[in-house]
């Protein structure tokens, strides 16, 4: 059966598991968290960003089994594990926490996230809107209230920001249809996250896409 | 059809008598009198409490005021839940009026969503309507509507205009003649005892053999502990009930759920989509 932009929950969980397997191979710190009653769960990743005026540098937190490192440890990572950081008087570190959940209403994954400064102060919706990358700003400004808002996390019951799924379906279909022509084994999560993630500051290393292609070549 | 209209009106016009009191910790220039208000069950706290806010702000200095939030017996009240739901979940066994405490400082960031403007409430409301239609009609009906129809739903709620609201909402409650109902029933079962705020699963209105599912069927499948007399879960279910004696969003406690002899035909759900 040809998959369009919708996927069932079991398929979602299977793609997440494959995605996390690759994440572990490259030390990208995604992990699966089951809900308390274990009936479902979500993918989770924490990373830190340094806001330096209008320039954002990335500090990948390589966790090796932990959810996140204290800042001091993160800075001690060997230089090839993180990009060179430019510090300036006005720089601030922001902790981002991304969750990938399944929506049974829309039958697609949904990206939830929250962000706070190291002292625990959360970012406001306005901060988040302002932080959206320039490429996506126009799109956002056409309908910010339809795109990124604060909502209650369906499993944890806490306030998170969410990228509205009804908007993401608009751009998923053409990408998926094309990618399936090229590579039938495309990991849905990889495709979806590589599209929606950058809108909210989450970028996927290229190796995720290469991993999938690699598997396909091995099968042949 | 007249039965249904009465049910719809009773749901829409349901009210909860409420007494708002300013938290003792708030700094005031003089004594703050409590404020009494009849709250609409189907609306949202931050949409209907402008007068409450003005009343208390009159006795406070501007610098002591930041975002308003509400609390009942220590529990911050989630403004994004319908008022009737909050009451049924937290206060229905207490005597009326419902006593709510008002705060203007120390906003509980970990518990409550911010409500920066009416736009936030509208966005949330429309998001709920859209999600419900995704379940009922794969979003086809709501997406085919014009922006002005969406606006009319919101204005109907905001201005307490039953006819204005239902002129549009009735389209969201229709289904093709050849079907026996919606694709899936939009429902949420709220519990106070769990971290997970609500149970929401895919549930078809019609069984494989063509029989209409009942409320009992739904509970048995998605929340079996509800029909267990030992369980302490309190369930709140929004549904438009076909049975003429059952009027408005019901709270079912464990005993009534398992002793209920009535078959509620699961025919529509979620008053607001």
Tab-separated table of C-alpha atoms in Angstrom:
chain	number	residue	atom	x	y	z
A	1	UNK	CA	0.000	0.000	0.000
A	2	UNK	CA	1.452	3.336	-1.027
A	3	UNK	CA	1.966	5.593	1.942
A	4	UNK	CA	0.901	9.159	1.534
A	5	UNK	CA	1.567	11.764	4.194
A	6	UNK	CA	-0.313	9.743	6.837
A	7	UNK	CA	1.132	6.932	8.904
A	8	UNK	CA	-0.301	4.627	11.541
A	9	UNK	CA	0.955	4.639	15.109
A	10	UNK	CA	2.802	1.320	14.846
A	11	UNK	CA	4.576	2.523	11.711
A	12	UNK	CA	5.467	5.749	13.500
A	13	UNK	CA	7.027	3.808	16.378
A	14	UNK	CA	8.950	1.560	13.995
A	15	UNK	CA	10.411	4.529	12.092
A	16	UNK	CA	11.314	6.209	15.396
A	17	UNK	CA	13.163	3.083	16.509
A	18	UNK	CA	15.206	3.031	13.278
A	19	UNK	CA	15.840	6.751	13.568
A	20	UNK	CA	17.084	6.380	17.132
A	21	UNK	CA	19.324	3.476	16.137
A	22	UNK	CA	21.136	5.778	13.725
A	23	UNK	CA	21.137	8.583	16.286
A	24	UNK	CA	22.959	6.307	18.714
A	25	UNK	CA	25.503	5.411	16.034
A	26	UNK	CA	26.433	9.045	15.508
A	27	UNK	CA	25.979	10.227	19.090
A	28	UNK	CA	23.080	12.535	18.258
A	29	UNK	CA	21.308	11.997	21.613
A	30	UNK	CA	17.755	11.202	20.520
A	31	UNK	CA	16.047	8.731	22.800
A	32	UNK	CA	12.670	7.077	23.186
A	33	UNK	CA	10.661	7.825	26.322
A	34	UNK	CA	7.679	5.599	27.105
A	35	UNK	CA	4.683	7.153	28.841
A	36	UNK	CA	4.112	6.246	32.512
A	37	UNK	CA	1.468	3.683	31.610
A	38	UNK	CA	3.704	2.469	28.760
A	39	UNK	CA	0.852	2.520	26.267
A	40	UNK	CA	2.756	4.915	24.015
A	41	UNK	CA	5.696	7.300	24.137
A	42	UNK	CA	7.720	9.863	22.275
A	43	UNK	CA	11.209	10.671	20.964
A	44	UNK	CA	13.164	13.253	22.888
A	45	UNK	CA	16.318	15.276	22.370
A	46	UNK	CA	17.921	18.087	24.328
A	47	UNK	CA	20.423	20.494	22.916
A	48	UNK	CA	21.926	23.803	23.805
A	49	UNK	CA	22.290	26.846	21.642
A	50	UNK	CA	24.209	29.985	22.239
A	51	UNK	CA	22.439	33.110	21.186
A	52	UNK	CA	24.999	35.703	20.218
A	53	UNK	CA	23.157	38.748	19.030
A	54	UNK	CA	21.646	37.620	15.759
A	55	UNK	CA	24.139	34.808	15.200
A	56	UNK	CA	23.349	31.349	16.524
A	57	UNK	CA	26.166	28.846	17.100
A	58	UNK	CA	25.374	25.245	17.865
A	59	UNK	CA	26.729	23.227	20.686
A	60	UNK	CA	25.763	19.604	20.165
A	61	UNK	CA	25.408	17.904	23.509
A	62	UNK	CA	26.747	14.408	22.997
A	63	UNK	CA	25.163	12.466	25.794
A	64	UNK	CA	26.516	8.919	25.662
A	65	UNK	CA	23.515	7.593	27.490
A	66	UNK	CA	22.574	10.623	29.548
A	67	UNK	CA	19.792	12.930	28.689
A	68	UNK	CA	21.906	16.062	28.923
A	69	UNK	CA	25.237	17.231	30.218
A	70	UNK	CA	25.820	20.057	32.616
A	71	UNK	CA	27.162	23.039	30.709
A	72	UNK	CA	30.706	22.753	32.080
A	73	UNK	CA	31.071	19.191	30.844
A	74	UNK	CA	29.656	20.122	27.478
A	75	UNK	CA	32.275	22.832	27.009
A	76	UNK	CA	35.000	20.332	27.771
A	77	UNK	CA	34.122	18.158	24.806
A	78	UNK	CA	36.988	17.806	22.333
A	79	UNK	CA	36.864	20.471	19.665
A	80	UNK	CA	35.821	18.130	16.896
A	81	UNK	CA	32.628	17.307	18.792
A	82	UNK	CA	31.309	20.828	18.666
A	83	UNK	CA	31.620	23.903	16.568
A	84	UNK	CA	33.849	26.694	17.706
A	85	UNK	CA	31.874	28.990	19.931
A	86	UNK	CA	32.054	32.718	19.639
A	87	UNK	CA	31.456	34.291	22.961
A	88	UNK	CA	30.499	37.889	23.344
A	89	UNK	CA	29.210	40.023	26.152
A	90	UNK	CA	25.599	39.580	25.088
A	91	UNK	CA	25.612	35.806	24.583
A	92	UNK	CA	23.078	33.616	26.344
A	93	UNK	CA	22.739	29.869	26.394
A	94	UNK	CA	19.315	28.426	25.662
A	95	UNK	CA	18.336	24.865	26.417
A	96	UNK	CA	16.002	23.362	23.806
A	97	UNK	CA	14.061	20.211	24.442
A	98	UNK	CA	12.399	18.625	21.377
A	99	UNK	CA	9.735	15.923	21.558
A	100	UNK	CA	8.316	13.969	18.649
A	101	UNK	CA	4.840	12.621	19.377
A	102	UNK	CA	2.272	10.827	17.293
A	103	UNK	CA	-1.078	12.487	16.626
A	104	UNK	CA	-3.837	9.965	16.094
A	105	UNK	CA	-6.162	12.764	15.002
A	106	UNK	CA	-3.937	13.842	12.113
A	107	UNK	CA	-2.110	10.502	11.759
A	108	UNK	CA	1.250	12.200	11.503
A	109	UNK	CA	4.126	12.977	13.869
A	110	UNK	CA	4.010	16.309	15.691
A	111	UNK	CA	6.963	18.337	16.953
A	112	UNK	CA	6.698	19.756	20.467
A	113	UNK	CA	9.466	21.779	22.092
A	114	UNK	CA	10.295	23.983	25.004
A	115	UNK	CA	13.117	26.391	25.557
A	116	UNK	CA	14.597	28.069	28.593
A	117	UNK	CA	17.653	29.965	29.698
A	118	UNK	CA	20.040	28.130	31.990
A	119	UNK	CA	18.535	29.801	35.055
A	120	UNK	CA	15.210	28.153	34.236
A	121	UNK	CA	13.502	31.227	32.775
A	122	UNK	CA	11.341	29.964	29.916
A	123	UNK	CA	11.271	31.637	26.522
A	124	UNK	CA	8.002	33.323	25.600
A	125	UNK	CA	5.975	32.688	22.477
A	126	UNK	CA	7.186	36.043	21.208
A	127	UNK	CA	10.819	34.967	21.749
A	128	UNK	CA	10.133	31.785	19.801
A	129	UNK	CA	8.466	33.594	16.908
A	130	UNK	CA	11.334	36.065	16.769
A	131	UNK	CA	13.855	33.225	16.800
A	132	UNK	CA	12.398	31.492	13.738
A	133	UNK	CA	14.964	31.400	10.958
A	134	UNK	CA	14.703	34.164	8.337
A	135	UNK	CA	13.871	31.634	5.580
A	136	UNK	CA	10.645	30.725	7.353
A	137	UNK	CA	9.766	34.110	8.787
A	138	UNK	CA	7.457	35.139	5.950
A	139	UNK	CA	5.563	31.876	6.187
A	140	UNK	CA	5.253	32.281	9.937
A	141	UNK	CA	4.081	35.872	9.746
A	142	UNK	CA	1.293	34.895	7.349
A	143	UNK	CA	-0.337	33.106	10.240
A	144	UNK	CA	1.709	32.848	13.424
A	145	UNK	CA	-1.262	31.654	15.461
A	146	UNK	CA	-1.779	28.797	13.003
A	147	UNK	CA	1.856	27.789	13.004
A	148	UNK	CA	3.604	27.855	16.379
A	149	UNK	CA	1.682	28.206	19.628
A	150	UNK	CA	1.886	27.054	23.208
A	151	UNK	CA	-0.082	23.890	23.979
A	152	UNK	CA	-0.383	21.260	26.651
A	153	UNK	CA	1.877	18.241	26.036
A	154	UNK	CA	-0.593	15.336	25.553
A	155	UNK	CA	1.485	12.877	27.583
A	156	UNK	CA	3.238	15.046	30.185
A	157	UNK	CA	0.485	17.631	30.665
A	158	UNK	CA	3.016	20.500	30.719
A	159	UNK	CA	3.217	23.635	28.567
A	160	UNK	CA	5.194	23.157	25.359
A	161	UNK	CA	5.404	24.972	22.063
A	162	UNK	CA	4.098	23.056	19.097
A	163	UNK	CA	4.445	23.258	15.346
A	164	UNK	CA	0.891	22.794	14.086
A	165	UNK	CA	0.476	19.530	12.169
A	166	UNK	CA	-2.193	20.812	9.793
A	167	UNK	CA	0.356	23.244	8.423
A	168	UNK	CA	3.112	20.655	8.007
A	169	UNK	CA	0.933	18.365	5.916
A	170	UNK	CA	0.933	21.024	3.212
A	171	UNK	CA	4.608	20.566	2.515
A	172	UNK	CA	5.034	16.907	3.401
A	173	UNK	CA	3.097	15.331	0.542
A	174	UNK	CA	5.196	16.465	-2.460
A	175	UNK	CA	8.442	15.702	-0.665
A	176	UNK	CA	7.344	12.241	0.378
A	177	UNK	CA	5.973	11.336	-3.031
A	178	UNK	CA	9.244	12.327	-4.661
A	179	UNK	CA	11.506	10.752	-2.097
A	180	UNK	CA	9.657	7.472	-2.381
A	181	UNK	CA	10.279	7.429	-6.117
A	182	UNK	CA	13.990	7.723	-5.430
A	183	UNK	CA	14.277	5.584	-2.340
A	184	UNK	CA	11.459	3.317	-1.243
A	185	UNK	CA	12.976	2.772	2.175
A	186	UNK	CA	12.962	6.402	3.197
A	187	UNK	CA	12.596	6.783	6.927
A	188	UNK	CA	9.459	8.835	7.444
A	189	UNK	CA	10.787	10.484	10.581
A	190	UNK	CA	13.991	11.506	8.819
A	191	UNK	CA	12.090	13.110	5.936
A	192	UNK	CA	9.539	14.793	8.149
A	193	UNK	CA	12.003	16.070	10.739
A	194	UNK	CA	14.411	17.366	8.127
A	195	UNK	CA	11.555	19.539	6.832
A	196	UNK	CA	9.928	20.783	10.019
A	197	UNK	CA	12.920	20.776	12.359
A	198	UNK	CA	14.828	23.712	10.855
A	199	UNK	CA	11.797	25.969	11.284
A	200	UNK	CA	12.338	25.719	15.030
A	201	UNK	CA	16.103	25.468	15.155
A	202	UNK	CA	16.499	21.710	14.896
A	203	UNK	CA	18.832	20.532	12.149
A	204	UNK	CA	19.539	16.931	11.171
A	205	UNK	CA	23.045	15.808	10.310
A	206	UNK	CA	23.222	14.600	6.716
A	207	UNK	CA	24.176	11.091	7.803
A	208	UNK	CA	20.529	10.283	8.588
A	209	UNK	CA	19.630	10.423	4.914
A	210	UNK	CA	22.814	8.621	3.931
A	211	UNK	CA	22.104	5.859	6.431
A	212	UNK	CA	18.807	5.041	4.786
A	213	UNK	CA	20.289	5.017	1.284
A	214	UNK	CA	23.160	2.855	2.554
A	215	UNK	CA	20.713	0.251	3.859
A	216	UNK	CA	18.969	0.156	0.527
A	217	UNK	CA	22.174	-0.387	-1.398
A	218	UNK	CA	23.133	-3.202	0.958
A	219	UNK	CA	19.777	-4.871	0.381
A	220	UNK	CA	20.360	-4.793	-3.376
B	1	UNK	CA	-34.930	16.931	15.854
B	2	UNK	CA	-36.564	19.190	18.503
B	3	UNK	CA	-35.107	16.975	21.222
B	4	UNK	CA	-31.652	17.590	19.854
B	5	UNK	CA	-32.121	21.340	19.703
B	6	UNK	CA	-33.149	21.419	23.369
B	7	UNK	CA	-30.104	19.418	24.346
B	8	UNK	CA	-27.879	21.728	22.356
B	9	UNK	CA	-29.384	24.807	23.958
B	10	UNK	CA	-29.112	23.351	27.443
B	11	UNK	CA	-25.457	22.580	26.875
B	12	UNK	CA	-24.713	26.002	25.434
B	13	UNK	CA	-26.520	27.984	28.119
B	14	UNK	CA	-25.220	26.009	31.109
B	15	UNK	CA	-23.848	28.292	33.806
B	16	UNK	CA	-21.795	27.913	36.973
B	17	UNK	CA	-22.200	30.470	39.759
B	18	UNK	CA	-18.698	31.500	40.772
B	19	UNK	CA	-17.141	33.669	43.466
B	20	UNK	CA	-13.748	35.186	42.653
B	21	UNK	CA	-11.523	36.198	45.560
B	22	UNK	CA	-8.137	37.883	45.310
B	23	UNK	CA	-5.262	35.867	46.748
B	24	UNK	CA	-4.178	37.096	50.203
B	25	UNK	CA	-0.568	37.402	48.994
B	26	UNK	CA	-1.430	40.049	46.427
B	27	UNK	CA	-0.528	43.612	47.367
B	28	UNK	CA	-3.541	45.913	47.429
B	29	UNK	CA	-4.080	49.556	48.258
B	30	UNK	CA	-7.391	48.783	49.931
B	31	UNK	CA	-9.553	45.766	50.681
B	32	UNK	CA	-10.624	43.744	47.649
B	33	UNK	CA	-14.244	42.629	47.646
B	34	UNK	CA	-15.050	39.234	46.111
B	35	UNK	CA	-16.629	39.292	42.656
B	36	UNK	CA	-19.551	37.105	41.667
B	37	UNK	CA	-20.166	35.878	38.132
B	38	UNK	CA	-22.162	33.221	36.263
B	39	UNK	CA	-19.629	31.427	34.091
B	40	UNK	CA	-20.657	29.789	30.803
B	41	UNK	CA	-19.741	26.106	30.848
B	42	UNK	CA	-18.756	26.049	27.195
B	43	UNK	CA	-16.398	29.028	27.308
B	44	UNK	CA	-12.887	29.677	28.615
B	45	UNK	CA	-11.839	31.462	31.808
B	46	UNK	CA	-9.691	34.104	30.183
B	47	UNK	CA	-12.426	34.889	27.657
B	48	UNK	CA	-15.118	35.703	30.213
B	49	UNK	CA	-13.254	37.313	33.121
B	50	UNK	CA	-12.368	40.794	31.847
B	51	UNK	CA	-14.719	42.264	34.467
B	52	UNK	CA	-13.072	40.193	37.187
B	53	UNK	CA	-9.666	41.475	36.143
B	54	UNK	CA	-10.816	45.110	36.091
B	55	UNK	CA	-12.512	44.747	39.467
B	56	UNK	CA	-9.364	43.614	41.259
B	57	UNK	CA	-6.946	45.797	39.340
B	58	UNK	CA	-8.881	48.812	40.665
B	59	UNK	CA	-7.428	48.185	44.137
B	60	UNK	CA	-3.901	47.370	42.999
B	61	UNK	CA	-0.960	49.386	41.738
B	62	UNK	CA	0.112	48.881	38.124
B	63	UNK	CA	3.574	47.655	39.137
B	64	UNK	CA	2.092	44.811	41.205
B	65	UNK	CA	0.073	43.470	38.284
B	66	UNK	CA	1.254	40.935	35.747
B	67	UNK	CA	-0.535	38.111	33.952
B	68	UNK	CA	-3.765	37.026	35.677
B	69	UNK	CA	-4.215	33.381	36.571
B	70	UNK	CA	-6.777	31.402	38.528
B	71	UNK	CA	-6.554	28.694	41.116
B	72	UNK	CA	-8.958	26.398	42.954
B	73	UNK	CA	-7.854	24.875	46.273
B	74	UNK	CA	-4.207	25.062	45.308
B	75	UNK	CA	-4.639	23.778	41.763
B	76	UNK	CA	-3.828	26.260	38.980
B	77	UNK	CA	-6.782	26.325	36.570
B	78	UNK	CA	-5.988	25.581	32.934
B	79	UNK	CA	-7.696	28.358	31.032
B	80	UNK	CA	-7.560	26.290	27.844
B	81	UNK	CA	-10.005	23.735	29.287
B	82	UNK	CA	-13.713	24.573	28.962
B	83	UNK	CA	-15.029	26.035	32.222
B	84	UNK	CA	-17.597	23.271	32.641
B	85	UNK	CA	-14.838	20.670	32.358
B	86	UNK	CA	-12.729	22.373	35.037
B	87	UNK	CA	-15.686	22.560	37.392
B	88	UNK	CA	-16.755	18.953	36.853
B	89	UNK	CA	-13.215	17.671	37.306
B	90	UNK	CA	-12.306	19.668	40.397
B	91	UNK	CA	-15.287	21.133	42.194
B	92	UNK	CA	-18.531	19.411	41.348
B	93	UNK	CA	-18.866	17.727	44.724
B	94	UNK	CA	-18.441	21.004	46.610
B	95	UNK	CA	-21.214	23.425	47.453
B	96	UNK	CA	-21.914	26.319	45.125
B	97	UNK	CA	-20.763	28.974	44.414
B	98	UNK	CA	-17.489	27.746	42.969
B	99	UNK	CA	-14.763	29.595	44.874
B	100	UNK	CA	-11.892	30.595	42.618
B	101	UNK	CA	-8.791	32.491	43.778
B	102	UNK	CA	-7.358	35.192	41.530
B	103	UNK	CA	-3.603	35.837	41.175
B	104	UNK	CA	-1.591	38.556	39.452
B	105	UNK	CA	1.919	37.394	40.233
B	106	UNK	CA	4.103	34.258	40.360
B	107	UNK	CA	2.627	32.801	37.184
B	108	UNK	CA	3.067	28.986	37.381
B	109	UNK	CA	5.117	28.501	34.179
B	110	UNK	CA	5.337	24.741	34.586
B	111	UNK	CA	1.578	24.250	34.911
B	112	UNK	CA	-0.249	26.807	32.831
B	113	UNK	CA	-0.186	28.012	29.267
B	114	UNK	CA	0.203	31.748	28.879
B	115	UNK	CA	-2.744	33.681	27.548
B	116	UNK	CA	-1.149	36.784	26.058
B	117	UNK	CA	-4.259	37.954	24.199
B	118	UNK	CA	-7.700	37.003	22.895
B	119	UNK	CA	-5.885	35.779	19.773
B	120	UNK	CA	-4.368	32.989	21.859
B	121	UNK	CA	-7.824	31.825	22.956
B	122	UNK	CA	-9.159	32.010	19.413
B	123	UNK	CA	-6.168	30.043	18.120
B	124	UNK	CA	-6.695	27.356	20.741
B	125	UNK	CA	-10.431	27.139	20.116
B	126	UNK	CA	-9.998	26.876	16.350
B	127	UNK	CA	-7.251	24.323	16.811
B	128	UNK	CA	-9.689	22.141	18.790
B	129	UNK	CA	-12.376	22.563	16.142
B	130	UNK	CA	-9.914	21.581	13.409
B	131	UNK	CA	-8.678	18.556	15.261
B	132	UNK	CA	-12.222	17.337	15.824
B	133	UNK	CA	-12.992	17.731	12.133
B	134	UNK	CA	-9.815	15.852	11.259
B	135	UNK	CA	-11.365	12.936	13.137
B	136	UNK	CA	-14.912	13.360	11.835
B	137	UNK	CA	-14.317	14.298	8.209
B	138	UNK	CA	-10.557	14.084	7.515
B	139	UNK	CA	-10.672	17.901	7.834
B	140	UNK	CA	-12.644	18.195	4.594
B	141	UNK	CA	-15.581	20.142	5.990
B	142	UNK	CA	-13.622	22.662	8.028
B	143	UNK	CA	-11.022	23.222	5.308
B	144	UNK	CA	-13.699	23.907	2.721
B	145	UNK	CA	-15.173	26.650	4.876
B	146	UNK	CA	-14.231	30.237	4.243
B	147	UNK	CA	-12.287	32.272	6.755
B	148	UNK	CA	-15.442	34.174	7.596
B	149	UNK	CA	-17.165	30.945	8.646
B	150	UNK	CA	-14.291	30.170	11.010
B	151	UNK	CA	-14.607	33.695	12.367
B	152	UNK	CA	-18.311	33.179	12.883
B	153	UNK	CA	-17.704	30.108	15.044
B	154	UNK	CA	-15.358	32.105	17.212
B	155	UNK	CA	-17.571	35.194	17.388
B	156	UNK	CA	-20.525	33.000	18.293
B	157	UNK	CA	-18.609	31.601	21.244
B	158	UNK	CA	-17.107	34.928	22.263
B	159	UNK	CA	-20.458	36.753	22.186
B	160	UNK	CA	-22.565	33.887	23.537
B	161	UNK	CA	-24.606	33.680	20.308
B	162	UNK	CA	-26.061	30.183	19.998
B	163	UNK	CA	-27.654	30.703	16.587
B	164	UNK	CA	-24.595	32.387	15.132
B	165	UNK	CA	-22.389	29.527	16.309
B	166	UNK	CA	-24.664	26.686	15.247
B	167	UNK	CA	-25.342	28.143	11.803
B	168	UNK	CA	-21.785	27.047	11.001
B	169	UNK	CA	-21.262	24.238	13.485
B	170	UNK	CA	-24.211	22.247	12.130
B	171	UNK	CA	-22.165	21.646	8.949
B	172	UNK	CA	-19.448	20.124	11.108
B	173	UNK	CA	-22.019	17.821	12.681
B	174	UNK	CA	-23.317	16.374	9.407
B	175	UNK	CA	-22.245	13.210	7.665
B	176	UNK	CA	-23.122	11.647	4.283
B	177	UNK	CA	-26.416	9.729	4.149
B	178	UNK	CA	-24.705	6.483	3.161
B	179	UNK	CA	-22.494	6.554	6.267
B	180	UNK	CA	-23.867	5.824	9.698
B	181	UNK	CA	-21.839	8.495	11.363
B	182	UNK	CA	-18.502	10.279	11.462
B	183	UNK	CA	-15.245	8.608	10.538
B	184	UNK	CA	-14.095	8.689	14.172
B	185	UNK	CA	-15.732	10.170	17.269
B	186	UNK	CA	-13.854	13.123	18.780
B	187	UNK	CA	-13.729	12.538	22.514
B	188	UNK	CA	-11.418	13.021	25.449
B	189	UNK	CA	-11.617	11.352	28.838
B	190	UNK	CA	-10.097	13.503	31.553
B	191	UNK	CA	-8.741	12.126	34.798
B	192	UNK	CA	-7.255	13.971	37.742
B	193	UNK	CA	-5.257	11.016	39.011
B	194	UNK	CA	-2.806	10.653	36.132
B	195	UNK	CA	0.108	12.639	34.688
B	196	UNK	CA	-1.429	12.195	31.252
B	197	UNK	CA	-4.074	14.913	31.063
B	198	UNK	CA	-6.601	12.951	28.991
B	199	UNK	CA	-7.204	9.765	27.069
B	200	UNK	CA	-7.821	10.256	23.368
B	201	UNK	CA	-7.931	7.377	20.902
B	202	UNK	CA	-9.401	6.545	17.535
B	203	UNK	CA	-12.920	5.174	17.955
B	204	UNK	CA	-15.459	4.476	15.236
B	205	UNK	CA	-19.143	5.216	15.815
B	206	UNK	CA	-20.203	2.010	14.061
B	207	UNK	CA	-19.050	-1.538	14.764
B	208	UNK	CA	-17.991	-3.988	12.061
B	209	UNK	CA	-21.450	-5.566	12.120
B	210	UNK	CA	-23.131	-2.225	11.501
B	211	UNK	CA	-24.387	-1.713	15.060
B	212	UNK	CA	-24.003	1.767	16.486
B	213	UNK	CA	-21.497	1.875	19.322
B	214	UNK	CA	-22.695	3.066	22.705
B	215	UNK	CA	-20.993	5.169	25.331
B	216	UNK	CA	-20.494	2.005	27.339
B	217	UNK	CA	-18.684	0.412	24.392
B	218	UNK	CA	-16.356	3.383	24.143
B	219	UNK	CA	-15.519	3.379	27.837
B	220	UNK	CA	-14.947	-0.350	27.880
B	221	UNK	CA	-12.501	-0.082	25.018
B	222	UNK	CA	-10.497	3.008	25.891
B	223	UNK	CA	-10.828	3.302	29.637
B	224	UNK	CA	-11.691	-0.101	31.115
B	225	UNK	CA	-10.852	1.055	34.648
B	226	UNK	CA	-13.860	3.363	34.452
B	227	UNK	CA	-16.249	0.468	34.631
B	228	UNK	CA	-14.431	-1.081	37.539
B	229	UNK	CA	-16.265	-0.314	40.797
B	230	UNK	CA	-12.934	-0.254	42.646
B	231	UNK	CA	-11.410	2.414	40.444
B	232	UNK	CA	-11.330	6.003	41.650
B	233	UNK	CA	-11.138	7.652	38.264
B	234	UNK	CA	-13.473	10.494	37.536
B	235	UNK	CA	-14.385	10.751	33.909
B	236	UNK	CA	-15.615	13.705	32.047
B	237	UNK	CA	-16.998	13.146	28.656
B	238	UNK	CA	-18.246	15.740	26.303
B	239	UNK	CA	-20.852	14.262	24.056
B	240	UNK	CA	-24.035	15.152	22.361
B	241	UNK	CA	-26.337	12.563	23.750
B	242	UNK	CA	-29.282	11.237	21.798
B	243	UNK	CA	-31.126	10.095	24.903
B	244	UNK	CA	-33.658	12.786	25.761
B	245	UNK	CA	-33.242	12.589	29.522
B	246	UNK	CA	-29.547	13.215	29.535
B	247	UNK	CA	-28.841	16.795	29.028
B	248	UNK	CA	-25.363	18.096	29.033
B	249	UNK	CA	-21.705	17.128	29.422
B	250	UNK	CA	-21.867	14.320	31.915
B	251	UNK	CA	-19.551	13.483	34.686
B	252	UNK	CA	-19.643	9.761	35.153
B	253	UNK	CA	-18.315	8.439	38.401
B	254	UNK	CA	-17.301	4.844	38.641
B	255	UNK	CA	-20.597	3.652	40.078
B	256	UNK	CA	-22.865	5.261	37.531
B	257	UNK	CA	-20.709	4.022	34.667
B	258	UNK	CA	-21.049	0.407	35.655
B	259	UNK	CA	-24.655	0.452	36.755
B	260	UNK	CA	-25.930	2.503	33.857
B	261	UNK	CA	-28.702	0.743	32.011
B	262	UNK	CA	-29.029	3.389	29.384
B	263	UNK	CA	-27.692	3.042	25.888
B	264	UNK	CA	-26.411	6.334	24.697
B	265	UNK	CA	-26.097	6.239	20.996
B	266	UNK	CA	-22.753	7.706	20.270
B	267	UNK	CA	-23.818	10.123	17.653
B	268	UNK	CA	-21.777	13.224	17.916
B	269	UNK	CA	-19.266	14.495	20.341
B	270	UNK	CA	-17.461	17.565	21.475
B	271	UNK	CA	-19.916	20.381	21.503
B	272	UNK	CA	-17.245	22.616	20.043
B	273	UNK	CA	-16.283	20.189	17.296
